[in-house]
Coordinates of N, CA and C in Angstrom, one line a residue:
M1 N 6.1 -23.2 2.8 CA 4.9 -22.4 3.3 C 5.0 -22.2 4.8
T2 N 5.3 -23.3 5.5 CA 5.4 -23.2 7.0 C 6.4 -22.2 7.4
L3 N 7.6 -22.2 6.8 CA 8.6 -21.2 7.1 C 8.1 -19.8 6.8
A4 N 7.4 -19.6 5.7 CA 6.8 -18.3 5.4 C 5.9 -17.8 6.5
L5 N 5.1 -18.7 7.0 CA 4.1 -18.4 8.1 C 4.9 -18.0 9.4
V6 N 6.0 -18.7 9.6 CA 6.8 -18.4 10.8 C 7.3 -17.0 10.7
H7 N 7.9 -16.7 9.5 CA 8.4 -15.3 9.3 C 7.3 -14.3 9.4
A8 N 6.1 -14.6 8.9 CA 5.0 -13.7 8.9 C 4.6 -13.4 10.4
R9 N 4.5 -14.5 11.2 CA 4.2 -14.4 12.6 C 5.2 -13.5 13.3
Y10 N 6.5 -13.7 13.0 CA 7.5 -12.8 13.6 C 7.4 -11.4 13.2
Q11 N 7.1 -11.1 11.9 CA 6.9 -9.7 11.5 C 5.7 -9.1 12.2
L12 N 4.6 -9.8 12.3 CA 3.4 -9.3 13.0 C 3.6 -9.1 14.5
L13 N 4.4 -9.9 15.1 CA 4.7 -9.7 16.5 C 5.5 -8.5 16.7
E14 N 6.4 -8.2 15.8 CA 7.2 -7.0 15.9 C 6.3 -5.7 15.7
I15 N 5.3 -5.8 14.8 CA 4.4 -4.7 14.6 C 3.5 -4.5 15.8
V16 N 3.0 -5.6 16.4 CA 2.1 -5.5 17.6 C 2.9 -4.8 18.7
R17 N 4.1 -5.1 18.9 CA 4.9 -4.5 20.0 C 5.0 -3.0 19.8
I18 N 4.9 -2.5 18.6 CA 4.9 -1.0 18.4 C 3.7 -0.7 17.6
P19 N 2.5 -0.6 18.3 CA 1.2 -0.4 17.6 C 1.1 0.9 16.8
V20 N 2.0 1.8 17.2 CA 1.9 3.1 16.5 C 2.1 3.0 15.0
A21 N 2.8 1.9 14.6 CA 3.0 1.6 13.2 C 1.7 1.4 12.5
V22 N 0.8 0.6 13.1 CA -0.5 0.4 12.5 C -1.3 1.7 12.5
F23 N -1.2 2.4 13.6 CA -2.0 3.7 13.7 C -1.5 4.7 12.6
G24 N -0.2 4.7 12.3 CA 0.2 5.6 11.3 C -0.3 5.3 9.9
S25 N -0.4 4.0 9.6 CA -0.9 3.6 8.3 C -2.4 3.9 8.2
A26 N -3.1 3.8 9.2 CA -4.6 4.0 9.2 C -5.0 5.5 9.4
F27 N -4.1 6.3 9.9 CA -4.5 7.6 10.3 C -4.9 8.5 9.1
F28 N -4.1 8.6 8.1 CA -4.4 9.6 7.0 C -5.6 9.3 6.2
P29 N -5.9 8.0 5.8 CA -7.1 7.7 5.1 C -8.4 7.9 6.0
A30 N -8.3 7.5 7.3 CA -9.4 7.7 8.2 C -9.6 9.2 8.5
A31 N -8.6 10.0 8.6 CA -8.7 11.5 8.8 C -9.4 12.1 7.5
A32 N -8.9 11.6 6.3 CA -9.5 12.2 5.1 C -11.0 11.8 5.0
M33 N -11.4 10.6 5.5 CA -12.8 10.2 5.5 C -13.6 11.2 6.4
L34 N -13.1 11.4 7.6 CA -13.8 12.2 8.6 C -13.9 13.7 8.2
F35 N -12.8 14.3 7.6 CA -12.8 15.7 7.3 C -13.3 16.1 5.9
F36 N -13.3 15.1 5.0 CA -13.6 15.5 3.6 C -14.8 14.7 3.1
V37 N -14.8 13.4 3.3 CA -15.9 12.5 2.8 C -17.2 12.7 3.5
V38 N -17.1 12.5 4.9 CA -18.3 12.6 5.7 C -19.1 13.9 5.5
P39 N -18.5 15.0 5.7 CA -19.2 16.3 5.6 C -19.7 16.7 4.2
F40 N -18.9 16.3 3.2 CA -19.2 16.8 1.8 C -19.9 15.7 0.9
A41 N -19.7 14.5 1.2 CA -20.3 13.4 0.3 C -21.0 12.3 1.1
G42 N -21.1 12.5 2.4 CA -21.6 11.4 3.3 C -23.1 11.1 3.0
D43 N -23.9 12.0 2.6 CA -25.3 11.8 2.4 C -25.6 11.3 1.0
D44 N -24.7 11.3 0.1 CA -24.9 10.9 -1.3 C -24.3 9.4 -1.4
R45 N -25.2 8.5 -1.6 CA -24.8 7.1 -1.7 C -23.7 6.8 -2.7
V46 N -23.9 7.3 -3.9 CA -23.0 7.0 -5.0 C -21.6 7.7 -4.7
A47 N -21.7 9.0 -4.4 CA -20.5 9.7 -4.1 C -19.7 9.2 -2.9
A48 N -20.5 8.8 -1.9 CA -19.8 8.2 -0.7 C -19.2 6.9 -1.0
T49 N -19.8 6.1 -1.8 CA -19.2 4.8 -2.2 C -17.9 5.0 -3.0
Y50 N -17.9 5.9 -3.9 CA -16.7 6.1 -4.7 C -15.6 6.7 -3.8
A51 N -16.0 7.6 -2.9 CA -15.0 8.2 -2.0 C -14.4 7.1 -1.0
T52 N -15.3 6.3 -0.5 CA -14.8 5.2 0.4 C -13.8 4.3 -0.4
A53 N -14.1 3.9 -1.6 CA -13.2 3.1 -2.4 C -11.9 3.8 -2.6
A54 N -11.9 5.1 -2.8 CA -10.7 5.8 -3.0 C -9.9 5.9 -1.7
M55 N -10.6 6.0 -0.6 CA -9.8 6.0 0.7 C -9.3 4.7 1.1
V56 N -10.0 3.6 0.7 CA -9.4 2.3 0.9 C -8.1 2.1 0.1
T57 N -8.1 2.6 -1.2 CA -6.9 2.6 -2.0 C -5.8 3.5 -1.4
F58 N -6.2 4.6 -0.8 CA -5.2 5.5 -0.1 C -4.6 4.7 1.1
S59 N -5.4 3.9 1.8 CA -4.9 3.1 2.9 C -4.0 2.1 2.4
V60 N -4.3 1.4 1.3 CA -3.4 0.4 0.7 C -2.0 1.0 0.4
L61 N -2.1 2.2 -0.2 CA -0.9 2.9 -0.6 C 0.0 3.2 0.6
T62 N -0.6 3.8 1.6 CA 0.2 4.2 2.8 C 0.7 3.0 3.5
A63 N -0.1 2.0 3.7 CA 0.3 0.9 4.5 C 1.5 0.2 3.9
N64 N 1.5 0.0 2.5 CA 2.5 -0.8 1.9 C 3.8 0.1 1.7
I65 N 3.7 1.3 1.4 CA 4.9 2.1 1.2 C 5.7 2.2 2.5
F66 N 4.9 2.5 3.6 CA 5.6 2.6 4.9 C 6.0 1.3 5.5
Q67 N 5.2 0.3 5.4 CA 5.5 -1.0 5.9 C 6.8 -1.6 5.3
Y68 N 6.9 -1.5 4.0 CA 8.0 -2.1 3.3 C 9.1 -1.1 3.1
G69 N 8.8 0.1 2.7 CA 9.9 1.1 2.5 C 10.7 1.4 3.8
V70 N 10.0 1.7 4.9 CA 10.6 2.0 6.1 C 11.0 0.8 6.9
G71 N 10.1 -0.2 6.9 CA 10.3 -1.5 7.7 C 11.5 -2.2 7.1
V72 N 11.6 -2.4 5.8 CA 12.8 -3.1 5.3 C 14.1 -2.4 5.5
A73 N 14.1 -1.1 5.4 CA 15.3 -0.3 5.6 C 15.7 -0.4 7.0
E74 N 14.8 -0.4 8.0 CA 15.2 -0.5 9.4 C 15.7 -1.9 9.7
D75 N 15.1 -2.9 9.1 CA 15.5 -4.3 9.3 C 16.9 -4.5 8.8
R76 N 17.3 -3.9 7.7 CA 18.6 -4.0 7.2 C 19.7 -3.5 8.1
D77 N 19.3 -2.6 9.0 CA 20.2 -2.0 10.0 C 20.4 -2.9 11.2
Q78 N 19.6 -3.9 11.3 CA 19.6 -4.8 12.5 C 20.6 -5.9 12.3
P79 N 21.4 -6.3 13.4 CA 22.4 -7.4 13.2 C 21.7 -8.7 12.9
W80 N 20.4 -8.9 13.3 CA 19.8 -10.2 13.0 C 19.6 -10.4 11.5
N81 N 19.4 -9.3 10.8 CA 19.1 -9.5 9.3 C 20.2 -10.2 8.5
P82 N 21.5 -9.8 8.7 CA 22.5 -10.5 7.9 C 22.5 -12.0 8.3
Y83 N 22.3 -12.3 9.5 CA 22.3 -13.7 9.9 C 21.2 -14.5 9.2
T84 N 20.0 -14.0 9.2 CA 18.9 -14.7 8.5 C 19.2 -15.0 7.1
R85 N 20.0 -14.2 6.4 CA 20.4 -14.4 5.0 C 21.3 -15.6 4.8
T86 N 21.9 -16.0 5.9 CA 22.9 -17.2 5.8 C 22.2 -18.5 6.1
L87 N 20.9 -18.5 6.5 CA 20.2 -19.7 6.8 C 19.9 -20.6 5.6
P88 N 19.9 -21.9 5.7 CA 19.7 -22.8 4.5 C 18.4 -22.6 3.8
A89 N 17.4 -22.1 4.4 CA 16.1 -21.9 3.7 C 16.2 -20.9 2.6
G90 N 17.1 -20.0 2.7 CA 17.2 -19.0 1.6 C 16.3 -17.8 1.9
P91 N 16.3 -16.8 1.0 CA 15.5 -15.6 1.2 C 14.0 -15.7 0.9
A92 N 13.6 -16.8 0.2 CA 12.2 -16.8 -0.3 C 11.2 -16.9 0.9
P93 N 11.4 -17.8 1.9 CA 10.4 -17.8 3.0 C 10.4 -16.4 3.8
R94 N 11.5 -15.8 4.0 CA 11.5 -14.5 4.7 C 10.8 -13.5 3.9
L95 N 11.0 -13.4 2.6 CA 10.3 -12.4 1.8 C 8.8 -12.7 1.7
A96 N 8.4 -14.0 1.6 CA 7.0 -14.4 1.6 C 6.3 -14.0 2.9
G97 N 7.0 -14.3 4.0 CA 6.5 -13.9 5.3 C 6.3 -12.5 5.5
R98 N 7.2 -11.7 5.0 CA 7.1 -10.2 5.0 C 5.9 -9.8 4.2
I99 N 5.7 -10.3 3.1 CA 4.6 -9.9 2.2 C 3.2 -10.3 2.9
L100 N 3.2 -11.5 3.4 CA 2.0 -12.0 4.1 C 1.6 -11.0 5.3
A101 N 2.6 -10.7 6.1 CA 2.4 -9.8 7.2 C 2.0 -8.4 6.7
G102 N 2.6 -8.0 5.6 CA 2.2 -6.7 5.1 C 0.8 -6.7 4.6
L103 N 0.3 -7.8 4.0 CA -1.1 -7.8 3.6 C -2.0 -7.8 4.7
V104 N -1.7 -8.5 5.8 CA -2.5 -8.4 7.0 C -2.6 -7.0 7.5
L105 N -1.5 -6.3 7.6 CA -1.4 -4.9 8.1 C -2.3 -4.1 7.2
T106 N -2.2 -4.3 5.9 CA -3.0 -3.5 4.9 C -4.5 -3.7 5.2
Y107 N -5.0 -4.9 5.4 CA -6.4 -5.1 5.7 C -6.8 -4.4 7.1
V108 N -5.9 -4.5 8.1 CA -6.1 -3.9 9.4 C -6.2 -2.4 9.2
S109 N -5.3 -1.8 8.5 CA -5.2 -0.3 8.4 C -6.4 0.3 7.7
M110 N -7.1 -0.5 6.8 CA -8.3 0.0 6.1 C -9.6 -0.1 6.9
L111 N -9.5 -0.9 8.1 CA -10.7 -1.1 8.9 C -11.4 0.3 9.3
P112 N -10.6 1.2 9.8 CA -11.2 2.5 10.2 C -12.0 3.2 9.1
V113 N -11.5 3.1 7.9 CA -12.2 3.7 6.7 C -13.5 3.0 6.5
V114 N -13.5 1.7 6.5 CA -14.7 0.9 6.3 C -15.7 1.2 7.4
V115 N -15.3 1.2 8.6 CA -16.2 1.5 9.8 C -16.8 2.9 9.7
I116 N -16.0 3.9 9.4 CA -16.5 5.2 9.2 C -17.5 5.3 8.1
A117 N -17.2 4.6 7.0 CA -18.1 4.6 5.8 C -19.5 4.0 6.2
A118 N -19.4 2.9 6.9 CA -20.6 2.2 7.3 C -21.5 2.9 8.3
V119 N -20.8 3.6 9.2 CA -21.5 4.3 10.3 C -21.9 5.7 9.9
A120 N -21.1 6.5 9.3 CA -21.3 7.9 9.1 C -21.6 8.4 7.7
T121 N -21.7 7.4 6.7 CA -22.0 7.8 5.4 C -23.1 6.9 4.8
A122 N -23.6 7.3 3.6 CA -24.6 6.5 2.9 C -24.0 5.4 2.0
A123 N -22.7 5.3 2.0 CA -22.0 4.3 1.1 C -22.5 2.9 1.4
R124 N -22.8 2.2 0.3 CA -23.3 0.8 0.5 C -22.8 0.0 -0.7
V125 N -22.4 -1.3 -0.4 CA -22.1 -2.2 -1.4 C -22.8 -3.5 -1.2
T126 N -23.0 -4.3 -2.2 CA -23.6 -5.7 -2.1 C -22.5 -6.6 -1.5
P127 N -23.0 -7.8 -0.9 CA -22.0 -8.8 -0.4 C -21.0 -9.2 -1.5
V128 N -21.5 -9.3 -2.7 CA -20.5 -9.7 -3.8 C -19.5 -8.6 -4.1
Q129 N -20.0 -7.4 -4.1 CA -19.0 -6.2 -4.3 C -18.0 -6.2 -3.1
F130 N -18.5 -6.4 -1.9 CA -17.6 -6.4 -0.8 C -16.5 -7.5 -0.9
L131 N -16.9 -8.7 -1.3 CA -15.9 -9.7 -1.5 C -14.9 -9.4 -2.7
L132 N -15.4 -8.8 -3.7 CA -14.6 -8.4 -4.8 C -13.6 -7.3 -4.4
A133 N -14.1 -6.4 -3.5 CA -13.2 -5.3 -3.0 C -12.1 -5.9 -2.2
L134 N -12.4 -6.9 -1.3 CA -11.4 -7.5 -0.5 C -10.3 -8.2 -1.4
A135 N -10.7 -8.8 -2.5 CA -9.8 -9.4 -3.4 C -9.0 -8.4 -4.1
T136 N -9.7 -7.3 -4.5 CA -9.0 -6.2 -5.2 C -7.9 -5.5 -4.3
V137 N -8.1 -5.5 -3.0 CA -7.1 -4.9 -2.1 C -5.8 -5.7 -2.3
A138 N -5.9 -7.0 -2.4 CA -4.6 -7.8 -2.5 C -4.0 -7.5 -3.9
V139 N -4.8 -7.3 -4.9 CA -4.3 -7.1 -6.3 C -3.6 -5.7 -6.3
I140 N -4.2 -4.7 -5.8 CA -3.7 -3.3 -5.9 C -2.5 -3.1 -4.9
S141 N -2.3 -4.0 -4.0 CA -1.2 -3.9 -3.1 C 0.1 -4.2 -3.8
V142 N 0.1 -4.9 -4.9 CA 1.3 -5.4 -5.6 C 2.2 -4.2 -6.0
P143 N 1.7 -3.2 -6.7 CA 2.7 -2.1 -7.1 C 3.2 -1.4 -5.9
F144 N 2.5 -1.2 -4.9 CA 2.9 -0.4 -3.8 C 3.8 -1.2 -2.9
T145 N 3.6 -2.5 -2.8 CA 4.6 -3.4 -2.2 C 5.9 -3.4 -2.8
L146 N 5.9 -3.5 -4.2 CA 7.2 -3.4 -4.9 C 7.8 -2.1 -4.7
M147 N 7.1 -1.0 -4.7 CA 7.6 0.3 -4.5 C 8.3 0.4 -3.2
G148 N 7.6 -0.1 -2.1 CA 8.2 -0.1 -0.8 C 9.4 -0.9 -0.7
L149 N 9.4 -2.1 -1.3 CA 10.6 -2.9 -1.3 C 11.8 -2.2 -2.0
A150 N 11.5 -1.5 -3.1 CA 12.6 -0.8 -3.8 C 13.2 0.3 -3.0
I151 N 12.3 1.0 -2.2 CA 12.8 2.1 -1.3 C 13.6 1.4 -0.2
G152 N 13.0 0.4 0.4 CA 13.6 -0.2 1.6 C 15.0 -0.8 1.3
Y153 N 15.1 -1.5 0.2 CA 16.4 -2.2 -0.1 C 17.5 -1.2 -0.8
S154 N 17.0 -0.1 -1.2 CA 18.0 0.8 -1.9 C 18.5 2.0 -1.0
L155 N 17.8 2.3 0.1 CA 18.1 3.4 0.9 C 18.3 3.1 2.4
P156 N 19.1 3.8 3.1 CA 19.2 3.6 4.6 C 17.9 4.1 5.2
S157 N 17.7 3.7 6.5 CA 16.4 3.9 7.1 C 16.0 5.4 7.2
K158 N 17.0 6.2 7.5 CA 16.6 7.7 7.7 C 16.2 8.3 6.3
A159 N 16.9 7.9 5.3 CA 16.5 8.4 4.0 C 15.2 7.7 3.5
A160 N 15.0 6.5 3.8 CA 13.7 5.8 3.4 C 12.5 6.4 4.0
I161 N 12.6 6.8 5.3 CA 11.5 7.5 5.9 C 11.1 8.8 5.2
V162 N 12.1 9.6 4.8 CA 11.9 10.8 4.1 C 11.3 10.6 2.7
V163 N 11.8 9.6 2.0 CA 11.3 9.3 0.6 C 9.9 8.8 0.7
A164 N 9.6 7.9 1.6 CA 8.2 7.4 1.8 C 7.3 8.5 2.1
Q165 N 7.6 9.5 2.9 CA 6.8 10.6 3.2 C 6.6 11.5 2.0
I166 N 7.6 11.7 1.2 CA 7.5 12.5 0.1 C 6.7 11.9 -1.0
V167 N 6.8 10.6 -1.2 CA 6.2 9.9 -2.3 C 4.7 9.7 -2.2
F168 N 4.2 9.4 -0.9 CA 2.9 8.9 -0.8 C 1.8 9.9 -1.1
F169 N 2.0 11.2 -0.7 CA 1.0 12.2 -0.9 C 0.8 12.6 -2.4
P170 N 1.9 12.9 -3.1 CA 1.8 13.2 -4.5 C 1.1 12.0 -5.3
L171 N 1.4 10.8 -4.9 CA 0.8 9.7 -5.6 C -0.7 9.7 -5.3
A172 N -1.1 10.0 -4.1 CA -2.5 10.0 -3.7 C -3.3 11.1 -4.4
F173 N -2.7 12.3 -4.3 CA -3.4 13.5 -4.9 C -3.3 13.4 -6.4
G174 N -2.1 13.1 -7.0 CA -2.0 13.0 -8.4 C -2.8 11.9 -9.1
G175 N -3.1 10.8 -8.3 CA -3.9 9.7 -8.9 C -5.4 9.9 -8.8
G176 N -5.8 11.1 -8.1 CA -7.2 11.3 -8.0 C -7.9 10.7 -6.9
L177 N -7.1 10.3 -5.8 CA -7.7 9.6 -4.7 C -8.5 10.6 -3.8
L178 N -8.1 11.9 -3.9 CA -8.7 12.9 -3.0 C -9.8 13.7 -3.7
S179 N -10.3 13.2 -4.8 CA -11.4 13.8 -5.6 C -12.3 12.7 -6.2
G180 N -13.4 13.1 -6.7 CA -14.3 12.2 -7.3 C -13.8 11.7 -8.7
P181 N -14.4 10.7 -9.3 CA -13.9 10.2 -10.6 C -13.9 11.3 -11.6
D182 N -14.8 12.2 -11.6 CA -14.9 13.2 -12.7 C -14.8 14.6 -12.2
D183 N -14.4 14.7 -10.9 CA -14.3 16.1 -10.3 C -12.9 16.6 -10.1
A184 N -11.9 15.9 -10.6 CA -10.5 16.3 -10.4 C -10.2 17.5 -11.2
P185 N -9.3 18.4 -10.8 CA -8.8 19.5 -11.6 C -8.2 19.0 -12.9
G186 N -8.1 19.9 -13.9 CA -7.6 19.5 -15.2 C -6.2 18.9 -15.2
F187 N -5.3 19.5 -14.3 CA -4.0 19.0 -14.2 C -4.0 17.5 -13.7
I188 N -4.8 17.2 -12.7 CA -4.9 15.9 -12.2 C -5.4 14.9 -13.2
K189 N -6.4 15.3 -14.0 CA -6.9 14.5 -15.0 C -5.9 14.1 -16.1
A190 N -5.0 15.1 -16.3 CA -4.0 14.9 -17.3 C -2.9 13.9 -16.8
V191 N -2.5 14.0 -15.6 CA -1.4 13.1 -15.1 C -1.8 11.8 -14.5
A192 N -3.1 11.8 -14.0 CA -3.5 10.6 -13.2 C -3.4 9.3 -13.9
P193 N -3.8 9.2 -15.2 CA -3.7 7.9 -15.9 C -2.3 7.3 -15.9
Y194 N -1.3 8.1 -15.7 CA 0.1 7.6 -15.8 C 0.7 7.3 -14.4
L195 N -0.1 7.4 -13.4 CA 0.3 7.0 -12.0 C -0.3 5.7 -11.6
P196 N 0.4 4.9 -10.8 CA -0.1 3.6 -10.4 C -1.3 3.7 -9.5
T197 N -1.5 4.8 -8.8 CA -2.6 5.0 -7.9 C -3.9 5.1 -8.7
R198 N -3.9 5.7 -9.9 CA -5.1 5.8 -10.7 C -5.6 4.4 -11.2
G199 N -4.7 3.6 -11.7 CA -5.2 2.3 -12.1 C -5.7 1.5 -10.9
A200 N -5.0 1.7 -9.8 CA -5.4 1.0 -8.6 C -6.8 1.4 -8.1
V201 N -7.1 2.7 -8.1 CA -8.4 3.2 -7.6 C -9.5 2.8 -8.6
E202 N -9.1 2.8 -9.9 CA -10.2 2.4 -10.9 C -10.6 1.0 -10.7
L203 N -9.6 0.1 -10.4 CA -10.0 -1.3 -10.1 C -10.9 -1.4 -8.9
M204 N -10.6 -0.5 -7.9 CA -11.4 -0.6 -6.7 C -12.8 0.0 -6.9
W205 N -12.9 1.1 -7.7 CA -14.2 1.6 -8.1 C -15.0 0.5 -8.9
A206 N -14.3 -0.2 -9.8 CA -15.0 -1.2 -10.6 C -15.5 -2.4 -9.7
A207 N -14.8 -2.7 -8.6 CA -15.2 -3.7 -7.7 C -16.4 -3.3 -6.9
C208 N -16.5 -2.0 -6.5 CA -17.6 -1.5 -5.6 C -18.8 -0.9 -6.4
T209 N -18.6 -0.5 -7.6 CA -19.6 0.2 -8.4 C -19.7 -0.4 -9.8
D210 N -20.4 0.4 -10.7 CA -20.5 0.0 -12.1 C -19.4 0.7 -12.9
W211 N -18.4 1.2 -12.3 CA -17.4 2.0 -13.0 C -16.6 1.0 -13.9
R212 N -16.3 1.5 -15.1 CA -15.5 0.8 -16.1 C -14.1 1.4 -16.1
P213 N -13.1 0.7 -15.7 CA -11.7 1.2 -15.7 C -11.2 1.6 -17.1
A214 N -10.5 2.7 -17.1 CA -9.9 3.2 -18.4 C -8.8 2.3 -18.8
P215 N -8.7 1.9 -20.1 CA -7.6 1.0 -20.5 C -6.3 1.6 -20.3
R216 N -6.2 2.9 -20.5 CA -4.9 3.6 -20.4 C -4.4 3.5 -19.0
A217 N -5.2 3.7 -18.0 CA -4.8 3.6 -16.6 C -4.4 2.2 -16.2
L218 N -5.1 1.2 -16.8 CA -4.7 -0.2 -16.5 C -3.4 -0.6 -17.1
V219 N -3.2 -0.2 -18.4 CA -1.9 -0.4 -19.0 C -0.8 0.2 -18.2
S220 N -1.0 1.5 -17.8 CA 0.0 2.2 -17.0 C 0.3 1.4 -15.7
L221 N -0.7 0.9 -15.1 CA -0.6 0.2 -13.8 C 0.3 -1.1 -14.0
V222 N 0.1 -1.8 -15.1 CA 0.9 -3.0 -15.4 C 2.3 -2.6 -15.7
A223 N 2.5 -1.5 -16.4 CA 3.8 -1.0 -16.7 C 4.6 -0.6 -15.4
W224 N 3.9 0.0 -14.5 CA 4.5 0.3 -13.2 C 4.9 -0.9 -12.4
V225 N 4.0 -2.0 -12.5 CA 4.4 -3.2 -11.8 C 5.7 -3.8 -12.3
V226 N 5.8 -3.8 -13.7 CA 7.0 -4.4 -14.3 C 8.2 -3.6 -13.9
V227 N 8.1 -2.3 -14.0 CA 9.3 -1.4 -13.7 C 9.6 -1.5 -12.2
L228 N 8.6 -1.5 -11.3 CA 8.9 -1.5 -9.9 C 9.5 -2.9 -9.5
A229 N 9.0 -4.0 -10.2 CA 9.5 -5.3 -9.9 C 11.0 -5.4 -10.3
A230 N 11.3 -4.8 -11.4 CA 12.7 -4.8 -11.8 C 13.6 -3.9 -10.9
L231 N 13.1 -2.8 -10.4 CA 13.8 -1.9 -9.5 C 14.0 -2.6 -8.2
A232 N 12.9 -3.2 -7.7 CA 13.0 -3.9 -6.4 C 14.0 -5.0 -6.4
G233 N 14.0 -5.8 -7.5 CA 14.9 -6.9 -7.7 C 16.4 -6.4 -7.8
W234 N 16.6 -5.3 -8.5 CA 17.9 -4.8 -8.6 C 18.4 -4.3 -7.2
A235 N 17.5 -3.6 -6.5 CA 17.9 -3.1 -5.2 C 18.2 -4.2 -4.2
Y236 N 17.4 -5.3 -4.3 CA 17.7 -6.4 -3.4 C 19.0 -7.1 -3.7
R237 N 19.3 -7.3 -5.0 CA 20.6 -7.9 -5.4 C 21.8 -7.1 -5.1
R238 N 21.6 -5.8 -5.2 CA 22.7 -4.9 -4.8 C 22.9 -4.9 -3.4
D239 N 21.9 -5.0 -2.6 CA 22.1 -5.0 -1.1 C 22.7 -6.4 -0.7
E240 N 22.3 -7.5 -1.4 CA 22.9 -8.8 -1.1 C 24.4 -8.7 -1.4
G241 N 24.7 -8.1 -2.6 CA 26.2 -8.0 -2.9 C 27.0 -7.3 -1.9
R242 N 26.4 -6.2 -1.4 CA 27.1 -5.4 -0.4 C 27.3 -6.1 0.9
R243 N 26.3 -6.9 1.3 CA 26.4 -7.6 2.5 C 27.5 -8.7 2.5
F244 N 27.6 -9.3 1.4 CA 28.5 -10.5 1.3 C 29.8 -10.2 0.5
S245 N 30.0 -9.0 0.2 CA 31.3 -8.6 -0.6 C 32.4 -8.4 0.4

């Protein structure tokens, strides 16, 4: 655990030295809050609470896909990375440290959304709901962390940037993050239950409101976790084989 914390500290120091990385993860959800949620749903307590939960999920999505997808791919290009793989501790502390640092960045990136919701909208949650939402953030980070790792370990850095940019918006829009629970267009309602973002946002809605997640969306989310875990593991093992072949 101590080694994992050392690696997490190293990752966070790297991020702090280039703060635009944090800004990029927080910008899109915060901008969506300002331009869509505040003017159109800000005065409605229920609608604003649902929208804020969706924007928090959006923030989790962007932070993890870019932090792991782009960050891992860029690290693989650095001469330091192959050296760390030869250390006696093995890959586990390094991976655990990266995940801890990514979780910290996820919570930091969602702060603007929470502040905007508290100051400029009628969204409100109880203390218990707030704590449940914090725990839910860690849970729904899992599929997007795995997705980012799969991208980062399977693609070079330039390609990873493009893929991350292409993937995150269709997942957000297709999963219904940019519309209310029952206000999405028919096409979105048809495809959303099969995307990981829908299961994630339904868990977040359940934490913040009296929403009951749809079983199909939750089953789909679990299936995505299994598939993405297998894909990320395969990409990591392939990269390891190439490094030492």
